[in-house]
Short mmCIF file of C-alpha atoms in Angstrom, two decimals:
data_model
loop_
_atom_site.label_atom_id
_atom_site.label_comp_id
_atom_site.label_asym_id
_atom_site.label_seq_id
_atom_site.Cartn_x
_atom_site.Cartn_y
_atom_site.Cartn_z
CA MET A 1 -26.05 -18.23 -61.15
CA SER A 2 -28.42 -15.75 -62.81
CA ILE A 3 -31.76 -15.00 -61.20
CA PRO A 4 -34.60 -16.26 -63.45
CA VAL A 5 -36.59 -13.50 -65.12
CA SER A 6 -39.78 -15.01 -63.73
CA ARG A 7 -38.68 -14.15 -60.18
CA ARG A 8 -39.40 -10.47 -60.84
CA SER A 9 -42.75 -9.42 -62.27
CA LEU A 10 -44.78 -6.28 -62.77
CA PRO A 11 -47.27 -5.53 -59.94
CA ALA A 12 -50.65 -7.14 -60.55
CA ASP A 13 -52.37 -3.76 -60.93
CA ALA A 14 -49.92 -2.47 -63.56
CA THR A 15 -49.49 -3.04 -67.27
CA PRO A 16 -46.40 -2.56 -69.45
CA ALA A 17 -45.69 1.07 -70.25
CA PRO A 18 -46.64 2.23 -73.75
CA ALA A 19 -44.11 1.89 -76.54
CA SER A 20 -41.69 4.80 -76.54
CA THR A 21 -38.13 5.91 -77.19
CA LEU A 22 -36.06 7.04 -74.21
CA VAL A 23 -33.44 9.57 -75.32
CA ILE A 24 -30.71 9.97 -72.70
CA PHE A 25 -28.62 13.14 -72.96
CA GLY A 26 -25.38 12.52 -71.07
CA ALA A 27 -25.42 8.82 -71.91
CA SER A 28 -21.75 8.31 -71.02
CA GLY A 29 -22.10 9.80 -67.56
CA ASP A 30 -22.13 8.30 -64.09
CA LEU A 31 -25.89 8.70 -63.62
CA THR A 32 -26.64 6.67 -66.73
CA LYS A 33 -24.42 3.73 -65.92
CA ARG A 34 -24.99 3.59 -62.14
CA LEU A 35 -28.72 4.27 -61.90
CA LEU A 36 -30.63 4.62 -65.16
CA MET A 37 -29.43 1.44 -66.86
CA PRO A 38 -29.86 -0.69 -63.69
CA ALA A 39 -33.39 0.69 -63.36
CA LEU A 40 -34.21 -0.10 -66.99
CA TYR A 41 -32.73 -3.57 -66.51
CA ASN A 42 -35.01 -4.11 -63.51
CA LEU A 43 -38.01 -2.91 -65.52
CA ALA A 44 -37.09 -5.36 -68.25
CA ARG A 45 -37.02 -8.16 -65.70
CA GLU A 46 -40.47 -7.06 -64.52
CA LYS A 47 -41.64 -7.05 -68.15
CA GLY A 48 -42.75 -3.48 -67.57
CA LEU A 49 -41.52 -2.20 -70.95
CA ASP A 50 -43.20 -2.59 -74.32
CA PRO A 51 -41.45 -4.75 -76.95
CA GLU A 52 -41.16 -1.56 -79.07
CA PHE A 53 -39.26 0.27 -76.32
CA ARG A 54 -36.01 1.84 -77.56
CA ILE A 55 -33.10 3.79 -76.04
CA ILE A 56 -30.98 6.40 -77.81
CA GLY A 57 -27.92 7.63 -75.93
CA VAL A 58 -26.66 11.10 -76.85
CA ASP A 59 -23.22 12.32 -75.81
CA HIS A 60 -20.15 14.10 -77.15
CA VAL A 61 -17.98 11.00 -76.65
CA GLU A 62 -17.13 9.43 -80.01
CA ARG A 63 -18.50 5.89 -79.98
CA SER A 64 -20.17 3.47 -82.32
CA GLU A 65 -23.44 1.90 -81.22
CA GLU A 66 -21.69 -1.40 -80.62
CA GLU A 67 -19.02 0.30 -78.51
CA PHE A 68 -21.73 2.00 -76.46
CA ARG A 69 -23.51 -1.31 -75.82
CA THR A 70 -20.21 -2.86 -74.73
CA TYR A 71 -19.54 0.11 -72.42
CA LEU A 72 -22.94 -0.30 -70.75
CA THR A 73 -22.56 -4.09 -70.46
CA ASP A 74 -19.15 -3.75 -68.83
CA SER A 75 -20.55 -1.11 -66.47
CA MET A 76 -23.40 -3.39 -65.39
CA HIS A 77 -21.03 -6.28 -64.67
CA ALA A 78 -18.80 -3.91 -62.67
CA LEU A 79 -21.76 -2.73 -60.57
CA VAL A 80 -22.71 -6.32 -59.74
CA LYS A 81 -19.13 -7.10 -58.80
CA GLU A 82 -18.47 -4.07 -56.60
CA GLY A 83 -21.83 -4.08 -54.75
CA GLY A 84 -22.64 -1.62 -51.98
CA GLY A 85 -24.46 0.89 -54.18
CA GLU A 86 -28.14 1.40 -54.91
CA PHE A 87 -28.07 -1.40 -57.47
CA GLU A 88 -27.94 -4.44 -55.20
CA ALA A 89 -28.09 -7.31 -57.70
CA THR A 90 -25.71 -10.19 -57.00
CA SER A 91 -25.75 -11.43 -60.61
CA LEU A 92 -26.76 -10.17 -64.02
CA ASP A 93 -29.65 -11.89 -65.74
CA ALA A 94 -28.37 -12.38 -69.31
CA GLU A 95 -31.84 -12.61 -70.85
CA ALA A 96 -33.08 -9.38 -69.29
CA TRP A 97 -29.88 -7.46 -70.06
CA ASP A 98 -29.78 -8.71 -73.67
CA TRP A 99 -33.39 -7.50 -74.03
CA ILE A 100 -32.21 -3.99 -73.07
CA ALA A 101 -28.88 -4.05 -74.93
CA THR A 102 -30.43 -4.98 -78.27
CA ARG A 103 -32.68 -1.92 -78.03
CA VAL A 104 -29.85 0.56 -77.36
CA GLY A 105 -28.71 3.05 -79.99
CA TYR A 106 -26.21 5.89 -79.82
CA LEU A 107 -25.76 9.34 -81.31
CA THR A 108 -22.51 11.29 -81.00
CA GLY A 109 -23.26 14.98 -80.75
CA ASP A 110 -22.60 18.28 -79.02
CA PHE A 111 -25.46 19.45 -76.77
CA GLU A 112 -24.98 23.02 -78.07
CA ASP A 113 -24.96 22.11 -81.75
CA PRO A 114 -28.31 22.33 -83.63
CA LYS A 115 -27.12 19.54 -85.93
CA THR A 116 -27.33 17.09 -83.01
CA TYR A 117 -31.06 17.74 -82.67
CA ARG A 118 -31.72 17.55 -86.40
CA ARG A 119 -30.04 14.16 -86.53
CA LEU A 120 -31.98 13.05 -83.47
CA GLY A 121 -35.22 14.22 -85.05
CA GLU A 122 -34.43 12.29 -88.23
CA ARG A 123 -33.80 9.16 -86.20
CA LEU A 124 -37.08 9.50 -84.30
CA ALA A 125 -39.01 10.24 -87.48
CA GLY A 126 -37.37 7.34 -89.28
CA SER A 127 -38.39 4.98 -86.48
CA ALA A 128 -42.01 6.15 -86.71
CA LYS A 129 -42.12 5.81 -90.52
CA ALA A 130 -40.68 2.31 -90.27
CA GLY A 131 -43.73 1.22 -88.35
CA GLY A 132 -42.45 2.11 -84.89
CA GLN A 133 -44.02 4.59 -82.47
CA ALA A 134 -43.71 8.36 -82.11
CA ASN A 135 -43.66 8.59 -78.31
CA ALA A 136 -40.43 10.02 -76.89
CA VAL A 137 -39.05 10.86 -73.46
CA PHE A 138 -35.99 13.11 -73.29
CA TYR A 139 -33.95 12.43 -70.15
CA LEU A 140 -31.45 15.13 -69.15
CA ALA A 141 -28.71 13.18 -67.38
CA THR A 142 -26.30 16.03 -68.10
CA ALA A 143 -24.50 18.62 -66.02
CA PRO A 144 -27.07 21.17 -64.79
CA ARG A 145 -25.59 23.93 -66.96
CA PHE A 146 -26.94 22.12 -70.04
CA PHE A 147 -30.57 21.81 -68.88
CA GLY A 148 -31.79 25.04 -70.42
CA THR A 149 -29.64 24.61 -73.52
CA VAL A 150 -30.88 21.11 -74.34
CA ILE A 151 -34.53 21.96 -73.80
CA GLU A 152 -34.26 25.13 -75.89
CA HIS A 153 -32.69 23.17 -78.77
CA LEU A 154 -35.34 20.46 -78.47
CA GLY A 155 -37.99 23.13 -78.84
CA THR A 156 -36.28 24.86 -81.76
CA ALA A 157 -35.99 21.51 -83.56
CA GLY A 158 -39.71 20.87 -83.02
CA LEU A 159 -39.01 17.76 -80.93
CA THR A 160 -41.21 18.83 -77.99
CA GLN A 161 -44.36 19.13 -80.11
CA GLU A 162 -46.94 16.50 -79.22
CA THR A 163 -49.36 15.03 -81.74
CA ASP A 164 -52.19 12.53 -81.74
CA GLN A 165 -49.60 9.93 -82.75
CA GLY A 166 -47.18 10.50 -79.88
CA PHE A 167 -46.35 12.24 -76.60
CA ARG A 168 -43.16 14.15 -75.83
CA ARG A 169 -41.92 14.39 -72.23
CA ILE A 170 -38.81 15.84 -70.61
CA VAL A 171 -37.16 14.51 -67.45
CA VAL A 172 -34.93 17.01 -65.64
CA GLU A 173 -32.50 15.88 -62.95
CA LYS A 174 -31.42 17.89 -59.92
CA PRO A 175 -30.08 20.33 -58.94
CA PHE A 176 -32.73 22.45 -60.63
CA GLY A 177 -31.00 25.81 -60.36
CA THR A 178 -28.42 27.01 -57.87
CA ASP A 179 -30.63 29.45 -55.95
CA LEU A 180 -34.12 30.92 -56.09
CA ALA A 181 -33.38 33.37 -58.91
CA SER A 182 -31.74 30.76 -61.16
CA ALA A 183 -34.52 28.22 -60.52
CA GLN A 184 -37.13 30.82 -61.46
CA ALA A 185 -35.18 31.75 -64.59
CA LEU A 186 -34.81 28.10 -65.60
CA ASN A 187 -38.53 27.49 -65.10
CA ARG A 188 -39.41 30.54 -67.20
CA GLY A 189 -37.07 29.41 -69.97
CA ILE A 190 -38.25 25.83 -70.28
CA LEU A 191 -41.93 26.73 -69.95
CA LYS A 192 -41.56 28.80 -73.10
CA VAL A 193 -40.64 25.59 -74.90
CA ALA A 194 -42.75 22.93 -73.19
CA ASP A 195 -45.95 22.78 -71.19
CA GLU A 196 -45.78 22.03 -67.46
CA SER A 197 -47.60 18.75 -68.17
CA GLN A 198 -44.61 17.63 -70.27
CA LEU A 199 -42.02 18.32 -67.56
CA TYR A 200 -40.96 15.67 -65.06
CA ARG A 201 -38.54 17.14 -62.51
CA ILE A 202 -37.18 13.99 -60.94
CA ASP A 203 -36.08 13.19 -57.39
CA HIS A 204 -35.25 9.51 -57.10
CA PHE A 205 -35.85 9.48 -53.33
CA LEU A 206 -39.56 9.64 -54.17
CA GLY A 207 -39.28 6.31 -55.95
CA LYS A 208 -38.34 4.55 -52.73
CA GLU A 209 -41.12 2.37 -51.32
CA THR A 210 -40.73 3.71 -47.78
CA VAL A 211 -41.11 7.32 -48.91
CA GLN A 212 -44.38 6.46 -50.63
CA ASN A 213 -45.38 4.40 -47.58
CA ILE A 214 -45.25 7.52 -45.38
CA MET A 215 -48.56 8.71 -46.81
CA VAL A 216 -50.10 5.27 -46.40
CA LEU A 217 -48.96 4.91 -42.80
CA ARG A 218 -50.14 8.41 -41.91
CA PHE A 219 -53.48 8.55 -43.68
CA ALA A 220 -54.60 4.91 -43.77
CA ASN A 221 -54.05 4.11 -40.08
CA GLY A 222 -56.34 5.58 -37.45
CA ILE A 223 -53.74 5.13 -34.70
CA PHE A 224 -51.32 7.59 -36.33
CA GLU A 225 -53.20 10.41 -38.02
CA PRO A 226 -54.81 11.80 -34.81
CA ILE A 227 -51.41 12.19 -33.15
CA TRP A 228 -49.47 13.49 -36.18
CA ASN A 229 -49.35 17.10 -34.99
CA ARG A 230 -47.87 19.66 -32.58
CA ASP A 231 -49.88 18.33 -29.64
CA HIS A 232 -48.09 14.99 -29.63
CA ILE A 233 -44.85 15.34 -31.64
CA ASP A 234 -41.81 16.94 -30.02
CA HIS A 235 -39.62 17.22 -33.12
CA VAL A 236 -38.66 15.59 -36.41
CA GLN A 237 -35.18 14.53 -37.59
CA ILE A 238 -34.41 13.91 -41.27
CA THR A 239 -31.04 12.36 -42.05
CA ALA A 240 -29.31 11.54 -45.33
CA ALA A 241 -25.83 10.26 -44.56
CA GLU A 242 -23.40 8.85 -47.11
CA THR A 243 -20.18 6.91 -46.58
CA VAL A 244 -18.79 8.00 -49.96
CA GLY A 245 -16.92 11.23 -50.60
CA VAL A 246 -17.15 13.24 -53.81
CA GLU A 247 -15.94 10.26 -55.89
CA GLY A 248 -14.27 12.09 -58.79
CA ARG A 249 -16.95 14.79 -58.93
CA GLY A 250 -14.83 17.41 -57.20
CA GLY A 251 -15.26 20.03 -59.90
CA PHE A 252 -19.05 19.85 -59.74
CA TYR A 253 -19.28 19.44 -55.98
CA ASP A 254 -16.89 22.27 -55.07
CA ALA A 255 -19.16 24.69 -56.91
CA THR A 256 -22.31 23.19 -55.41
CA GLY A 257 -21.96 21.97 -51.82
CA ALA A 258 -24.17 19.83 -49.62
CA LEU A 259 -27.01 22.31 -49.21
CA ARG A 260 -27.58 22.95 -52.92
CA ASP A 261 -27.00 19.30 -53.78
CA MET A 262 -29.42 17.79 -51.26
CA VAL A 263 -31.67 20.14 -49.31
CA PRO A 264 -34.07 21.94 -51.71
CA ASN A 265 -34.75 18.64 -53.48
CA HIS A 266 -34.16 15.35 -51.61
CA MET A 267 -34.47 16.62 -48.05
CA PHE A 268 -37.45 18.89 -48.68
CA GLN A 269 -39.30 16.13 -50.49
CA LEU A 270 -38.89 13.93 -47.41
CA LEU A 271 -40.02 16.83 -45.23
CA ALA A 272 -43.05 17.43 -47.45
CA MET A 273 -44.16 13.80 -47.35
CA THR A 274 -43.84 13.83 -43.57
CA ALA A 275 -45.57 17.15 -42.90
CA MET A 276 -48.10 17.64 -45.73
CA GLU A 277 -51.84 17.71 -45.17
CA ALA A 278 -53.96 14.89 -46.57
CA PRO A 279 -54.69 15.52 -50.26
CA ASN A 280 -58.26 15.25 -51.53
CA SER A 281 -57.23 12.30 -53.69
CA PHE A 282 -54.15 10.58 -55.13
CA ASP A 283 -54.51 12.72 -58.23
CA ALA A 284 -51.09 14.15 -59.15
CA ASP A 285 -52.06 17.81 -58.75
CA ALA A 286 -53.81 17.18 -55.43
CA VAL A 287 -50.72 15.52 -53.95
CA ARG A 288 -48.26 18.04 -55.37
CA THR A 289 -50.37 21.00 -54.21
CA GLU A 290 -50.26 19.81 -50.59
CA LYS A 291 -46.50 19.25 -50.82
CA ALA A 292 -45.98 22.75 -52.20
CA LYS A 293 -48.13 24.26 -49.44
CA VAL A 294 -46.08 22.79 -46.62
CA ILE A 295 -42.75 23.81 -48.15
CA GLU A 296 -44.10 27.32 -48.67
CA ALA A 297 -44.91 27.34 -44.94
CA VAL A 298 -41.25 26.80 -43.94
CA ARG A 299 -40.24 29.89 -41.98
CA ARG A 300 -37.87 32.29 -43.76
CA TRP A 301 -35.13 33.04 -41.28
CA SER A 302 -33.47 36.45 -41.00
CA PRO A 303 -29.71 36.48 -41.80
CA GLU A 304 -28.91 36.29 -38.09
CA GLU A 305 -31.40 33.47 -37.52
CA ALA A 306 -30.07 31.60 -40.55
CA ILE A 307 -26.58 31.58 -39.03
CA GLU A 308 -27.91 30.56 -35.62
CA ASN A 309 -29.90 27.68 -37.09
CA SER A 310 -27.35 26.17 -39.47
CA VAL A 311 -24.05 24.31 -39.28
CA ARG A 312 -21.67 23.74 -42.18
CA GLY A 313 -19.09 20.96 -42.12
CA GLN A 314 -16.35 19.58 -44.36
CA TYR A 315 -14.83 16.13 -44.07
CA ASP A 316 -11.23 15.77 -43.02
CA ALA A 317 -9.00 12.72 -43.24
CA GLY A 318 -10.13 9.62 -41.38
CA LYS A 319 -11.38 6.08 -41.90
CA VAL A 320 -14.72 4.94 -43.28
CA ARG A 321 -15.48 1.27 -42.60
CA GLY A 322 -11.78 0.67 -42.03
CA ARG A 323 -10.73 2.31 -45.29
CA PRO A 324 -8.45 5.38 -45.12
CA VAL A 325 -10.05 8.51 -46.56
CA LYS A 326 -8.21 11.70 -47.44
CA SER A 327 -9.61 15.12 -46.65
CA TYR A 328 -12.03 16.85 -48.99
CA ARG A 329 -9.47 19.54 -49.82
CA GLN A 330 -7.14 16.84 -51.14
CA GLU A 331 -9.74 15.48 -53.58
CA PRO A 332 -9.11 15.97 -57.33
CA ASP A 333 -10.50 19.23 -58.76
CA VAL A 334 -11.13 20.65 -55.28
CA SER A 335 -9.44 23.85 -54.17
CA PRO A 336 -6.94 23.27 -51.33
CA LYS A 337 -8.52 26.32 -49.66
CA SER A 338 -12.11 25.29 -50.33
CA ASP A 339 -14.79 26.34 -47.86
CA THR A 340 -17.51 24.31 -49.60
CA GLU A 341 -19.61 22.31 -47.15
CA THR A 342 -19.85 18.53 -47.49
CA TYR A 343 -22.17 18.43 -44.46
CA VAL A 344 -25.04 20.66 -43.45
CA ALA A 345 -27.39 20.65 -40.47
CA LEU A 346 -30.40 22.95 -40.31
CA LYS A 347 -33.16 23.72 -37.87
CA LEU A 348 -36.41 24.59 -39.65
CA MET A 349 -39.84 25.63 -38.45
CA ILE A 350 -43.12 25.16 -40.32
CA ASP A 351 -45.54 27.99 -39.72
CA ASN A 352 -48.91 26.32 -40.08
CA TRP A 353 -51.56 25.09 -37.67
CA ARG A 354 -50.45 21.45 -37.56
CA TRP A 355 -46.73 22.06 -36.96
CA SER A 356 -46.53 25.36 -35.08
CA GLY A 357 -43.70 25.13 -32.55
CA VAL A 358 -42.36 21.75 -33.78
CA PRO A 359 -38.74 21.97 -34.99
CA PHE A 360 -37.59 19.97 -38.02
CA TYR A 361 -33.88 19.15 -37.87
CA ILE A 362 -32.20 18.21 -41.15
CA ARG A 363 -28.70 16.83 -41.65
CA THR A 364 -26.90 15.46 -44.66
CA GLY A 365 -23.25 14.73 -45.23
CA LYS A 366 -20.61 12.76 -47.08
CA SER A 367 -17.84 10.46 -45.81
CA MET A 368 -19.77 9.60 -42.66
CA ALA A 369 -20.00 6.55 -40.42
CA ALA A 370 -22.95 4.92 -42.19
CA ARG A 371 -24.98 5.11 -45.36
CA ARG A 372 -28.45 5.87 -44.12
CA THR A 373 -31.48 7.90 -45.10
CA GLU A 374 -34.22 8.05 -42.50
CA ILE A 375 -36.97 10.18 -40.98
CA ALA A 376 -37.41 10.04 -37.21
CA ILE A 377 -40.62 11.29 -35.56
CA GLN A 378 -40.00 11.80 -31.84
CA PHE A 379 -43.10 12.09 -29.69
CA LYS A 380 -43.51 14.10 -26.53
CA GLN A 381 -42.77 12.32 -23.26
CA THR A 382 -45.55 11.25 -20.97
CA PRO A 383 -45.43 12.39 -17.32
CA ASP A 384 -42.96 10.25 -15.38
CA ILE A 385 -44.69 10.57 -11.98
CA LEU A 386 -45.68 6.89 -11.81
CA PHE A 387 -42.18 5.60 -12.58
CA ARG A 388 -40.07 8.22 -10.82
CA GLY A 389 -39.03 5.91 -8.00
CA THR A 390 -38.28 2.84 -10.09
CA PRO A 391 -34.83 1.76 -11.37
CA ASN A 392 -34.25 3.19 -14.85
CA GLY A 393 -37.43 5.15 -14.27
CA ARG A 394 -36.64 7.96 -16.67
CA LEU A 395 -38.94 7.50 -19.64
CA ALA A 396 -37.42 7.55 -23.11
CA PRO A 397 -39.57 9.21 -25.77
CA ASN A 398 -41.39 7.12 -28.34
CA VAL A 399 -39.89 7.36 -31.84
CA ILE A 400 -41.11 6.22 -35.24
CA VAL A 401 -38.29 5.86 -37.76
CA PHE A 402 -38.86 5.53 -41.50
CA ARG A 403 -35.78 3.81 -42.91
CA ILE A 404 -35.54 4.75 -46.57
CA GLN A 405 -32.15 3.25 -47.37
CA PRO A 406 -30.41 0.92 -47.31
CA LYS A 407 -32.82 -1.39 -45.41
CA GLU A 408 -36.30 -0.10 -46.17
CA GLY A 409 -38.75 -0.33 -43.32
CA VAL A 410 -40.35 1.32 -40.29
CA SER A 411 -39.55 0.92 -36.60
CA LEU A 412 -41.37 2.06 -33.47
CA ARG A 413 -39.51 2.52 -30.18
CA PHE A 414 -41.49 2.29 -26.96
CA ALA A 415 -41.06 1.44 -23.28
CA ALA A 416 -41.67 -2.02 -21.82
CA LYS A 417 -41.20 -3.68 -18.45
CA VAL A 418 -38.00 -5.67 -18.06
CA PRO A 419 -38.83 -9.19 -16.75
CA GLY A 420 -38.23 -9.52 -13.02
CA ARG A 421 -39.69 -9.02 -9.54
CA THR A 422 -39.41 -5.22 -9.64
CA VAL A 423 -40.64 -2.70 -12.16
CA ARG A 424 -37.78 -1.69 -14.40
CA LEU A 425 -38.20 0.03 -17.75
CA GLY A 426 -36.49 -0.94 -20.94
CA GLU A 427 -36.62 0.28 -24.52
CA VAL A 428 -37.81 -2.07 -27.26
CA ASN A 429 -38.21 -1.69 -31.01
CA MET A 430 -41.05 -2.99 -33.10
CA ASP A 431 -39.63 -3.43 -36.61
CA PHE A 432 -41.23 -3.73 -40.01
CA ARG A 433 -38.96 -4.52 -42.95
CA TYR A 434 -40.20 -4.77 -46.51
CA SER A 435 -38.01 -7.80 -47.08
CA ASP A 436 -39.77 -9.67 -44.24
CA TYR A 437 -43.32 -9.18 -45.52
CA PHE A 438 -43.06 -8.68 -49.26
CA GLU A 439 -41.07 -10.39 -51.96
CA ALA A 440 -40.04 -7.12 -53.55
CA GLU A 441 -36.42 -7.07 -54.63
CA PRO A 442 -34.07 -4.09 -54.06
CA THR A 443 -34.46 -1.19 -56.47
CA THR A 444 -32.60 2.01 -57.26
CA GLY A 445 -35.74 4.13 -56.84
CA TYR A 446 -35.67 5.08 -60.52
CA GLU A 447 -37.77 2.13 -61.66
CA THR A 448 -41.04 3.58 -60.37
CA LEU A 449 -40.24 7.06 -61.64
CA ILE A 450 -39.23 5.98 -65.15
CA TYR A 451 -42.33 3.80 -65.39
CA ASP A 452 -44.56 6.64 -64.14
CA CYS A 453 -43.07 9.03 -66.69
CA LEU A 454 -43.69 6.53 -69.51
CA ILE A 455 -47.34 6.13 -68.51
CA GLY A 456 -47.80 9.87 -67.89
CA ASP A 457 -48.28 9.90 -64.11
CA PRO A 458 -46.53 12.99 -62.61
CA THR A 459 -47.57 12.41 -58.98
CA LEU A 460 -44.04 11.70 -57.73
CA PHE A 461 -42.42 14.51 -59.73
CA GLN A 462 -41.99 18.14 -58.74
CA ARG A 463 -43.94 21.06 -60.14
CA ALA A 464 -42.40 24.48 -60.73
CA ASP A 465 -43.99 25.94 -57.58
CA ASN A 466 -42.61 23.07 -55.46
CA ILE A 467 -39.08 23.66 -56.78
CA GLU A 468 -39.22 27.40 -56.22
CA ALA A 469 -40.66 27.04 -52.71
CA GLY A 470 -37.71 24.83 -51.76
CA TRP A 471 -35.18 27.36 -53.00
CA ALA A 472 -37.03 30.20 -51.27
CA ALA A 473 -36.75 28.32 -47.97
CA VAL A 474 -32.97 27.82 -48.23
CA GLN A 475 -32.17 31.22 -49.78
CA PRO A 476 -31.65 32.88 -46.34
CA PHE A 477 -28.92 30.34 -45.57
CA LEU A 478 -27.25 30.86 -48.96
CA ASP A 479 -27.33 34.64 -48.54
CA ALA A 480 -25.94 34.54 -45.01
CA TRP A 481 -23.17 32.13 -45.98
CA ALA A 482 -22.27 34.18 -49.05
CA ALA A 483 -21.73 37.14 -46.73
CA GLY A 484 -19.10 35.09 -44.93
CA LYS A 485 -21.06 34.79 -41.71
CA ASN A 486 -20.82 31.05 -41.18
CA ASN A 487 -17.56 29.11 -40.94
CA VAL A 488 -17.07 25.59 -42.23
CA HIS A 489 -16.19 23.16 -39.42
CA LEU A 490 -14.01 20.14 -40.12
CA TYR A 491 -15.22 16.69 -39.12
CA ARG A 492 -13.43 13.37 -39.18
CA SER A 493 -14.30 11.01 -42.03
CA GLY A 494 -16.13 8.02 -40.65
CA GLY A 495 -17.78 10.03 -37.89
CA SER A 496 -21.19 11.61 -37.37
CA GLY A 497 -20.38 15.14 -38.46
CA PRO A 498 -19.03 18.24 -36.71
CA SER A 499 -19.57 18.71 -32.98
CA GLU A 500 -21.27 22.02 -33.73
CA ALA A 501 -24.19 20.05 -35.22
CA ASP A 502 -24.56 18.23 -31.90
CA ALA A 503 -24.56 21.62 -30.16
CA LEU A 504 -27.36 22.80 -32.49
CA MET A 505 -29.57 20.08 -31.02
CA LYS A 506 -28.21 20.18 -27.49
CA ARG A 507 -29.13 23.83 -26.97
CA ASP A 508 -32.77 22.77 -27.46
CA GLY A 509 -32.39 19.88 -25.01
CA ARG A 510 -32.39 17.31 -27.81
CA GLY A 511 -29.93 15.03 -29.59
CA TRP A 512 -29.48 13.34 -32.94
CA LEU A 513 -30.26 9.66 -33.23
CA PRO A 514 -27.02 7.65 -33.30
CA LEU A 515 -25.38 7.24 -36.69
CA ASP A 516 -23.32 4.14 -36.10
CA ALA A 517 -22.51 1.62 -38.81
CA ASP A 518 -24.53 -1.18 -37.25
CA ALA A 519 -27.78 0.66 -36.55
CA GLY A 520 -30.79 0.38 -38.84
#
């Protein structure tokens, strides 16, 4: 049975986004069908889109508009049926989906052909003359190699020019560059065509409620902010584990790897939200300036230090949730001799007053035991003198865990007395789950970001300096690895990563939080 549209509504403090046309370059790709269309569907259910909202898909695949609508409809039904992804709907609301589908258009065209942009411009102009609106958002859901090309053609065709009658905005997906030099070059190129205020470099992790809640928990609660520093925190762990492999994206992934794919963007955004100083306000530039500052403070390791503080892994054959998985080197479009990492663990230090001496451990990998993204703040242990003689008297450290996906929430681990005649210590968890307190339904994370782009709020998007600071921080690892100074270690699919990553923590007297399928 379909969920009634009335079950999902726009937040009370929000209004529908202004009328606009969303142009999706790469409309036939995986990103569009698995994340963008589900997010737009959810926004339609919330009634967060204007009745004049329109979508134009642009791709080289020859399709009629009706064929494109059928393709998207079939994809949505398939997502509901398969489950397990970021779109967690158990049924498709026909009314909400029809609202979206009837507003979908399609344009067959080559991204490198100027004719594509002239035809697109004619379509946008025709819509405006017919009494529609002139606002347009260009979403680059393409392979990264097309980012500069598409934006340059948009500029040449005059499609990025804003007027009193309409805004023009550009959403750029990750990875934004492949290293520091390419990110700087890409920024220089697109800033010749569009103003920084028109650019929305997207990271869908920042659309997750728990990520945004980090700032609220830190800065709105007097019990946390005074202890959020080097005097009380022992270390921080940031994990982004996936159960899936490369899923048919072997050609892209083999040239990219886990570090480029995840660390300068997703992982550093989580690090920034955790470690940033309090902004002066929630103004977009105030928030983004503090995020940029903390990423700029990440210590630049020497080549030798980069090797010592990093581990590269690659998944081998195994089982994930009982399903046999072949090794990465057996995946389609992957070299049988590939040394591309599908797992990376890093130790980072932040050289500022608040975090001096506190290590930040980052790990991300594919084909692992559980799908989980979380941030764990482990506090320093109290003296154990009082409990030294008691059974189980060794004190476990307190830990706050921000669970970002799949079950959004926050947990706090602390010690308590086990009931009985003697004093025995036990560990307990105090859990907060969004689903227990709020009636918010699962989202992909893109809903908030698409809505914010439509209303012109760039707070949760990355500025050029933020992007470049992230690449600058990982460049020492890329340079050291390119020199062949760090081997790739195999790890079993369905496990927690290579043993060398455990050793990275163990040498500091620490250990990763368990990554078992039932935790969290």
